[in-house]
Short mmCIF file of C-alpha atoms in Angstrom, two decimals:
data_model
loop_
_atom_site.label_atom_id
_atom_site.label_comp_id
_atom_site.label_asym_id
_atom_site.label_seq_id
_atom_site.Cartn_x
_atom_site.Cartn_y
_atom_site.Cartn_z
CA MET M 273 0.00 0.24 0.05
CA GLN M 274 1.29 3.34 -0.99
CA ASN M 275 2.07 5.64 2.14
CA ALA M 276 0.94 8.77 2.25
CA GLN M 277 3.67 10.25 4.11
CA SER M 278 5.77 9.66 1.10
CA LYS M 279 4.26 12.49 -1.01
CA VAL M 280 4.67 15.05 1.29
CA LEU M 281 7.81 16.65 0.16
CA GLU M 282 6.93 15.17 -3.87
CA GLY M 283 8.77 17.76 -5.46
CA VAL M 284 11.80 18.79 -3.18
CA LYS M 285 14.98 18.03 -4.81
CA VAL M 286 17.99 17.38 -2.67
CA VAL M 287 21.54 17.10 -3.42
CA ASP M 288 22.80 14.85 -0.64
CA LEU M 289 26.82 15.07 -0.09
CA THR M 290 26.80 12.72 2.95
CA THR M 291 28.51 9.67 3.93
CA HIS M 292 28.05 7.38 7.11
CA GLY M 293 25.08 7.53 9.37
CA ALA M 294 23.78 10.48 10.23
CA GLY M 295 24.06 12.46 7.50
CA PRO M 296 22.61 10.03 4.46
CA CYS M 297 20.14 8.94 7.74
CA THR M 298 18.39 12.64 7.41
CA THR M 299 18.35 12.45 3.67
CA ARG M 300 17.07 8.78 3.79
CA ILE M 301 14.22 10.50 6.03
CA LEU M 302 13.73 13.41 3.35
CA GLY M 303 13.52 10.91 0.72
CA ASP M 304 10.71 8.54 2.74
CA TRP M 305 9.13 11.44 2.75
CA GLY M 306 8.71 12.02 -1.28
CA ALA M 307 11.58 14.03 -2.19
CA ASP M 308 13.59 13.84 -5.07
CA VAL M 309 17.20 12.85 -3.29
CA ILE M 310 20.21 12.70 -5.39
CA LYS M 311 22.98 10.98 -3.58
CA VAL M 312 26.78 12.50 -4.77
CA GLU M 313 29.67 10.14 -3.86
CA THR M 314 32.96 9.77 -4.99
CA PHE M 315 34.51 6.77 -6.88
CA ALA M 316 35.41 5.10 -3.96
CA GLY M 317 32.13 5.18 -2.66
CA ASP M 318 30.07 6.03 0.68
CA GLN M 319 31.61 3.97 3.77
CA VAL M 320 28.51 2.52 4.49
CA ARG M 321 28.74 0.55 1.64
CA TYR M 322 31.28 -1.20 3.96
CA THR M 323 29.61 -1.56 7.54
CA ASP M 324 27.48 -4.76 6.55
CA ALA M 325 31.66 -6.22 7.25
CA ASN M 326 32.06 -5.11 10.29
CA MET M 327 29.01 -6.26 11.46
CA GLY M 328 29.49 -9.80 10.24
CA ILE M 329 26.88 -9.78 7.64
CA PRO M 330 27.81 -11.23 4.14
CA PHE M 331 28.59 -8.35 2.02
CA ASP M 332 29.04 -7.96 -1.94
CA GLU M 333 31.48 -4.56 -2.19
CA ASN M 334 29.65 -4.41 -5.51
CA LEU M 335 26.10 -4.66 -4.59
CA CYS M 336 24.03 -2.51 -1.48
CA GLY M 337 23.77 -4.45 1.61
CA PRO M 338 20.95 -3.65 4.11
CA HIS M 339 22.94 -0.81 5.94
CA HIS M 340 23.42 0.83 2.53
CA ASP M 341 19.62 0.34 2.32
CA LEU M 342 18.92 1.93 5.59
CA TYR M 343 20.77 5.12 5.33
CA ASN M 344 20.15 5.43 1.46
CA ALA M 345 16.62 3.86 0.52
CA ASN M 346 14.51 6.43 -1.64
CA LYS M 347 17.48 8.17 -3.24
CA ARG M 348 18.70 8.10 -6.70
CA GLY M 349 22.83 8.17 -6.74
CA ILE M 350 25.34 9.85 -8.92
CA VAL M 351 29.18 9.64 -8.50
CA LEU M 352 31.64 12.89 -9.31
CA ASN M 353 35.32 13.51 -9.25
CA LEU M 354 34.71 17.12 -7.52
CA LYS M 355 38.86 17.85 -7.84
CA THR M 356 37.75 18.15 -11.84
CA ASP M 357 36.58 21.28 -13.55
CA GLU M 358 33.85 18.78 -15.17
CA GLY M 359 32.91 17.66 -11.84
CA LYS M 360 32.20 20.90 -10.46
CA GLU M 361 30.53 21.59 -13.31
CA VAL M 362 27.90 18.81 -13.02
CA MET M 363 27.68 19.61 -8.94
CA ALA M 364 26.81 23.57 -10.11
CA ARG M 365 24.07 22.32 -12.29
CA LEU M 366 22.62 20.31 -9.54
CA LEU M 367 22.66 23.09 -7.34
CA GLU M 368 20.85 25.50 -9.65
CA LYS M 369 17.70 23.43 -9.57
CA ALA M 370 17.46 21.64 -6.04
CA ASP M 371 15.92 23.02 -3.08
CA VAL M 372 18.25 21.55 -0.48
CA PHE M 373 22.06 20.68 -0.06
CA MET M 374 23.23 18.75 2.30
CA SER M 375 26.49 17.87 3.76
CA ASN M 376 28.67 16.49 6.46
CA SER M 377 32.17 17.32 5.07
CA ARG M 378 33.85 19.29 7.48
CA LEU M 379 33.93 22.86 6.79
CA LYS M 380 37.50 23.36 5.59
CA ALA M 381 36.80 20.75 2.86
CA LEU M 382 33.59 22.21 1.76
CA THR M 383 35.48 25.46 1.66
CA LYS M 384 37.92 24.18 -0.59
CA PHE M 385 35.52 22.77 -3.05
CA GLY M 386 33.20 26.12 -2.99
CA LEU M 387 30.43 24.38 -1.18
CA ASP M 388 30.20 26.23 1.72
CA TYR M 389 27.82 28.47 3.04
CA GLU M 390 28.73 31.72 2.30
CA THR M 391 29.67 30.86 -1.64
CA VAL M 392 26.53 28.74 -1.75
CA SER M 393 24.08 31.05 -0.41
CA LYS M 394 25.75 33.76 -2.94
CA LYS M 395 25.40 31.88 -5.99
CA TYR M 396 22.10 30.56 -5.56
CA PRO M 397 19.93 32.33 -2.60
CA HIS M 398 16.98 30.06 -2.97
CA ILE M 399 18.89 27.20 -1.32
CA ILE M 400 18.65 25.57 2.01
CA TRP M 401 22.27 24.91 3.09
CA ALA M 402 22.15 21.73 5.72
CA HIS M 403 25.19 20.76 7.93
CA LEU M 404 26.10 18.16 9.78
CA SER M 405 29.49 18.19 12.27
CA GLY M 406 30.38 16.09 15.17
CA TYR M 407 31.38 19.30 17.34
CA GLY M 408 29.62 21.84 16.31
CA THR M 409 30.82 24.98 13.42
CA GLU M 410 32.57 27.11 16.31
CA GLY M 411 34.91 26.71 19.31
CA PRO M 412 38.54 24.83 19.50
CA ASP M 413 37.04 21.40 18.25
CA ALA M 414 35.02 22.42 15.20
CA ASN M 415 37.46 21.08 12.81
CA ASP M 416 38.41 17.95 14.71
CA PRO M 417 36.75 14.45 13.47
CA GLY M 418 33.65 13.71 14.84
CA TYR M 419 31.41 10.43 14.87
CA ASP M 420 28.74 8.70 16.72
CA THR M 421 30.66 6.91 19.34
CA VAL M 422 33.05 9.69 20.06
CA ALA M 423 31.10 12.99 19.55
CA TYR M 424 27.84 11.87 21.07
CA TRP M 425 28.41 9.15 23.21
CA ALA M 426 32.31 9.98 24.61
CA ARG M 427 31.77 13.81 24.64
CA GLY M 428 27.92 13.62 25.41
CA GLY M 429 28.92 11.61 29.07
CA LYS M 430 26.83 8.92 28.13
CA LEU M 431 29.74 6.14 28.04
CA ALA M 432 30.70 7.33 31.34
CA ASP M 433 27.63 7.91 33.09
CA PHE M 434 25.16 5.15 32.08
CA CYS M 435 26.95 2.72 32.87
CA GLU M 436 26.34 1.03 36.38
CA LYS M 437 28.21 2.61 39.59
CA ASP M 438 31.95 1.48 39.84
CA THR M 439 31.91 -0.71 36.49
CA ALA M 440 33.17 0.01 33.35
CA PRO M 441 32.32 2.49 30.93
CA LEU M 442 29.27 1.38 28.64
CA VAL M 443 30.08 -0.33 25.41
CA PRO M 444 28.85 2.24 22.87
CA PRO M 445 26.03 0.79 20.50
CA ILE M 446 26.84 2.06 17.18
CA ALA M 447 25.05 4.53 14.92
CA VAL M 448 22.14 5.33 18.22
CA GLY M 449 23.52 8.82 17.73
CA ASP M 450 23.52 9.20 14.33
CA LEU M 451 19.99 8.24 13.73
CA ALA M 452 18.80 10.58 16.38
CA THR M 453 21.07 13.53 14.95
CA GLY M 454 19.87 12.62 11.23
CA ALA M 455 15.99 12.86 12.36
CA THR M 456 16.31 15.83 14.05
CA LEU M 457 17.72 17.54 11.17
CA ALA M 458 15.30 16.28 8.76
CA GLY M 459 12.68 18.15 10.67
CA GLY M 460 15.11 21.56 10.24
CA ILE M 461 14.63 21.09 7.14
CA ALA M 462 11.73 20.64 6.61
CA ALA M 463 11.21 23.99 8.61
CA ALA M 464 13.28 25.55 6.35
CA LEU M 465 11.63 24.38 3.24
CA TYR M 466 8.44 25.81 4.46
CA GLN M 467 9.76 29.15 4.82
CA GLN M 468 11.30 28.80 1.73
CA ALA M 469 8.29 28.08 0.22
CA LYS M 470 6.73 31.36 1.56
CA THR M 471 9.75 33.70 0.74
CA GLY M 472 11.43 32.21 -2.09
CA LYS M 473 14.83 32.03 0.12
CA GLY M 474 16.85 29.59 1.35
CA ASP M 475 18.84 29.32 4.99
CA LYS M 476 21.82 28.13 6.82
CA VAL M 477 20.11 24.75 8.81
CA GLU M 478 23.19 23.16 11.15
CA ILE M 479 23.55 20.23 13.75
CA SER M 480 25.93 18.56 15.65
CA LEU M 481 26.46 15.49 17.18
CA TYR M 482 27.62 16.42 20.16
CA GLY M 483 24.55 19.18 20.21
CA SER M 484 22.46 16.83 19.72
CA SER M 485 23.46 14.69 22.61
CA ILE M 486 23.18 17.62 25.12
CA TRP M 487 19.94 18.52 23.64
CA ASN M 488 18.75 14.48 24.38
CA MET M 489 20.90 14.85 28.14
CA GLY M 490 19.13 18.06 29.00
CA SER M 491 16.70 16.80 32.06
CA MET M 492 20.09 15.37 33.88
CA LEU M 493 22.36 18.55 32.69
CA LEU M 494 19.48 20.71 34.49
CA GLY M 495 19.30 18.20 38.10
CA LEU M 496 23.49 18.53 37.79
CA GLN M 497 23.13 22.67 38.15
CA TYR M 498 20.78 22.59 41.06
CA ASN M 499 21.11 19.22 43.19
CA LYS M 500 24.55 19.04 44.82
CA ASP M 501 23.41 15.14 45.68
CA LEU M 502 22.70 14.15 41.80
CA GLN M 503 25.72 12.37 40.73
CA PHE M 504 26.45 9.77 37.70
CA PRO M 505 27.38 6.91 37.38
CA LYS M 506 24.62 5.76 39.79
CA SER M 507 23.64 2.12 40.75
CA ARG M 508 20.16 0.85 40.36
CA LYS M 509 19.69 0.87 44.58
CA ASP M 510 20.27 5.07 44.34
CA MET M 511 17.23 5.85 42.27
CA SER M 512 13.97 6.36 43.85
CA PRO M 513 12.38 2.48 44.93
CA LEU M 514 9.52 3.13 42.37
CA VAL M 515 11.71 4.20 39.54
CA THR M 516 14.75 1.57 39.18
CA THR M 517 14.36 -2.30 37.93
CA TYR M 518 14.43 -5.60 39.76
CA PRO M 519 14.93 -9.41 38.81
CA CYS M 520 12.72 -11.71 38.40
CA SER M 521 12.40 -15.16 39.84
CA ASP M 522 13.56 -16.68 36.07
CA GLY M 523 16.46 -14.26 36.06
CA ASN M 524 14.77 -11.50 33.79
CA TRP M 525 14.30 -8.29 35.20
CA VAL M 526 11.24 -5.73 35.34
CA SER M 527 11.65 -1.59 34.96
CA LEU M 528 9.11 0.38 37.16
CA THR M 529 8.61 4.46 36.01
CA MET M 530 6.15 5.29 38.91
CA PHE M 531 7.48 8.96 40.07
CA GLU M 532 3.51 9.11 41.99
CA TRP M 533 4.25 7.39 45.18
CA GLU M 534 1.38 8.38 47.00
CA ARG M 535 -0.73 6.83 44.24
CA PHE M 536 1.19 3.67 42.64
CA PHE M 537 3.05 2.63 46.30
CA PRO M 538 -0.09 1.72 47.69
CA ILE M 539 -1.10 -0.84 45.00
CA VAL M 540 2.67 -1.87 44.35
CA ALA M 541 2.90 -2.60 48.28
CA LYS M 542 -0.22 -4.76 47.99
CA MET M 543 0.83 -6.57 44.24
CA LEU M 544 3.69 -7.49 46.71
CA GLY M 545 2.04 -8.55 49.64
CA ILE M 546 3.83 -5.66 51.60
CA GLU M 547 0.89 -3.45 53.21
CA GLU M 548 2.19 -3.23 56.09
CA TYR M 549 4.58 -0.41 54.51
CA VAL M 550 2.21 2.02 53.03
CA ASN M 551 0.93 3.80 56.42
CA ASP M 552 4.84 3.49 57.52
CA PRO M 553 6.09 7.32 57.99
CA ARG M 554 9.60 6.16 56.60
CA PHE M 555 7.86 6.08 53.26
CA ALA M 556 4.79 8.50 53.50
CA ASP M 557 6.22 10.19 50.07
CA VAL M 558 8.37 10.14 47.47
CA ASP M 559 10.88 12.53 49.90
CA THR M 560 10.90 9.91 52.69
CA ALA M 561 10.78 6.80 50.43
CA TYR M 562 14.03 8.20 48.73
CA GLU M 563 15.72 8.67 51.85
CA ASN M 564 14.78 5.39 53.19
CA ARG M 565 15.41 3.46 49.88
CA ASP M 566 17.99 1.34 50.95
CA ILE M 567 15.53 -0.15 53.28
CA ILE M 568 12.79 -0.61 50.97
CA ILE M 569 14.71 -1.50 48.12
CA PRO M 570 15.81 -5.10 49.59
CA ILE M 571 12.57 -5.70 50.81
CA MET M 572 10.88 -4.88 47.34
CA GLU M 573 13.78 -6.85 45.18
CA GLU M 574 13.09 -9.91 47.30
CA LYS M 575 9.69 -10.20 46.42
CA PHE M 576 10.19 -9.69 42.69
CA LYS M 577 12.96 -12.22 42.57
CA THR M 578 11.27 -15.18 44.60
CA MET M 579 7.44 -14.37 43.54
CA HIS M 580 6.77 -14.43 40.05
CA THR M 581 8.58 -14.56 36.48
CA ALA M 582 8.58 -11.06 34.51
CA ALA M 583 6.32 -12.70 32.04
CA GLU M 584 4.01 -12.98 35.14
CA TRP M 585 5.24 -9.41 36.48
CA ASP M 586 4.39 -8.09 33.25
CA GLU M 587 0.67 -9.33 33.27
CA ILE M 588 0.10 -8.58 36.83
CA MET M 589 1.14 -4.70 36.68
CA LYS M 590 -0.82 -4.51 33.26
CA GLU M 591 -3.88 -5.56 34.95
CA ASN M 592 -3.16 -2.65 37.62
CA ASP M 593 -2.41 -0.07 34.76
CA LEU M 594 1.48 0.21 36.20
CA PRO M 595 3.93 2.24 33.88
CA HIS M 596 6.77 -0.97 33.85
CA SER M 597 8.36 -2.54 31.19
CA VAL M 598 9.94 -6.06 31.14
CA LEU M 599 13.53 -5.81 30.08
CA LYS M 600 13.41 -6.97 26.53
CA HIS M 601 17.07 -7.76 24.41
CA MET M 602 17.79 -5.67 21.47
CA LYS M 603 16.96 -9.13 19.16
CA ASP M 604 13.56 -9.47 20.70
CA VAL M 605 12.30 -6.35 19.24
CA LEU M 606 12.90 -8.25 15.69
CA THR M 607 9.79 -10.58 16.70
CA ASP M 608 8.25 -7.83 18.97
CA GLU M 609 4.11 -8.00 17.91
CA GLN M 610 4.05 -3.95 18.72
CA ALA M 611 6.64 -2.96 16.36
CA PHE M 612 5.24 -4.79 13.74
CA ALA M 613 1.57 -3.44 14.36
CA ASN M 614 2.51 0.21 14.05
CA ASN M 615 4.98 -0.31 11.02
CA TYR M 616 7.93 0.81 12.91
CA LEU M 617 10.05 -2.68 11.62
CA TYR M 618 8.85 -3.62 8.15
CA ARG M 619 10.34 -5.86 5.40
CA VAL M 620 11.81 -4.95 2.51
CA THR M 621 14.09 -7.09 -0.31
CA THR M 622 17.58 -5.81 -0.20
CA ARG M 623 20.13 -6.65 -3.41
CA THR M 624 22.41 -9.00 -1.22
CA LEU M 625 20.51 -11.18 0.72
CA GLY M 626 17.03 -11.18 0.16
CA ASP M 627 14.83 -10.13 2.50
CA CYS M 628 14.90 -8.56 5.96
CA TYR M 629 13.25 -6.11 8.23
CA LEU M 630 14.24 -2.17 8.05
CA PRO M 631 13.86 0.46 10.97
CA ALA M 632 10.72 2.82 9.70
CA ALA M 633 11.58 6.71 10.19
CA PRO M 634 9.82 7.34 13.39
CA VAL M 635 7.16 10.35 12.51
CA GLN M 636 4.72 8.58 10.62
CA ILE M 637 2.57 11.19 7.94
CA GLY M 638 -0.92 10.69 7.08
CA GLY M 639 -1.87 7.29 8.71
CA ASN M 640 0.00 3.70 9.91
CA PHE M 641 1.15 2.25 6.31
CA ALA M 642 4.59 0.63 5.45
CA PRO M 643 7.15 3.06 4.29
CA ARG M 644 8.17 3.93 0.79
CA PHE M 645 11.22 1.73 -0.39
CA THR M 646 13.25 1.83 -3.15
CA ASN M 647 16.62 0.05 -2.82
CA ALA M 648 19.67 2.40 -2.48
CA PRO M 649 21.17 3.06 -5.14
CA LEU M 650 24.52 1.26 -6.65
CA LEU M 651 27.23 3.12 -7.31
CA GLY M 652 26.90 5.33 -9.96
CA GLU M 653 23.33 3.86 -10.90
CA HIS M 654 21.91 6.93 -11.95
CA THR M 655 24.36 9.48 -13.29
CA GLU M 656 23.59 9.23 -17.21
CA GLU M 657 19.66 9.68 -15.66
CA VAL M 658 20.83 12.51 -14.03
CA MET M 659 22.96 14.20 -15.76
CA LYS M 660 20.28 13.87 -19.05
CA GLU M 661 17.89 15.55 -16.49
CA CYS M 662 20.73 18.72 -16.07
CA GLY M 663 21.19 18.68 -19.69
CA TYR M 664 23.77 17.03 -20.82
CA SER M 665 23.90 14.60 -23.77
CA ASP M 666 25.25 10.95 -24.25
CA SER M 667 28.62 12.25 -25.87
CA GLN M 668 29.39 14.33 -23.33
CA ILE M 669 28.65 11.97 -20.31
CA ALA M 670 31.07 9.65 -22.37
CA GLU M 671 33.72 12.42 -22.53
CA TYR M 672 33.69 13.39 -18.89
CA ALA M 673 33.55 9.27 -17.56
CA ALA M 674 36.61 8.99 -20.06
CA LYS M 675 38.04 12.08 -18.06
CA GLY M 676 37.39 10.43 -14.87
CA ALA M 677 35.23 13.48 -13.71
CA VAL M 678 31.62 11.03 -13.29
CA LYS M 679 31.61 7.26 -13.39
CA CYS M 680 28.80 5.80 -14.38
CA TRP M 681 27.46 2.17 -13.30
CA GLY M 682 28.57 -0.73 -15.05
CA LYS M 683 30.89 1.34 -17.16
#
């Protein structure tokens, strides 16, 4: 079924000079929403083409694996050598017709090729110039290479403080910050497109992995400024007794998130068979309960650990409408009925591995339908097609290819 959300950016043209994760993710979402995204690659290709090999997924360097589809589906692909005059000329023609130019190259590289904001906005005042960096465009680290695991996770404090207290740093999950940052930037570009539609003028839209990490840490950063007792990393037993995790009889865990102590503690106490603590002044409200957490958490933990399995606790807490979840592993998401019911995961056919499941962009527009999907482009798959749209003849395309300025798939 065609997804209504795939048409909301129909008619928008995007020139995509991005690599790796966060940048391609941004333009992938724009493509999901119907934009005509032209991915510009070097002769070596975007490094995300080779991510499958690093993840132990069967890999064919001449085709597009599932990681390339994850970041670059719903795009067309062209290969340019921007070190040649001819390659620069083709890029200029693309930008003349584009609504958005998106890049995650460092600013010194963009300036070298005349693709910095000042140059592009002067030549093409209609264009939205969107840029994604590791640490932002100002400050002492503006030109440092920044990837998800270093700029988002390590610099943002997550590796050191999201682990259990007195343990080794967290092992960073790959590309989580990339995907979160890319989704945010896609929204920013959409806002700029709205302004462009009204005024005909472009704008500068910027984001960084580090800035995205800080935004996502906002609640904790506020707490650290005003609460001298708030420290990270934490032990789970440093938390409120109703906002922490407990082991169950089968070795699995449940997570509770119940901020309203007076509302929820009587229900939980009855569920655990410890009603005598409901009227105990040590646990009268959230503050006293927190002060006495060393007393009540072990009592609650013993009940959770001995009375029921995680699945049984899940049913009991659902019956009582308690905010909670059984802790799942990432592999469990691939069989989660809730994920498929909402099309958060959907089946696609890759060029190399047959069918697999891809995650959908988190914003749904127009209803709950399986997202629009076309495979990520082969290296230079649409070079001829796109160049012809820009006014080049077959003979010119062949000439430019012979000079090493462009590359066409299979030639």
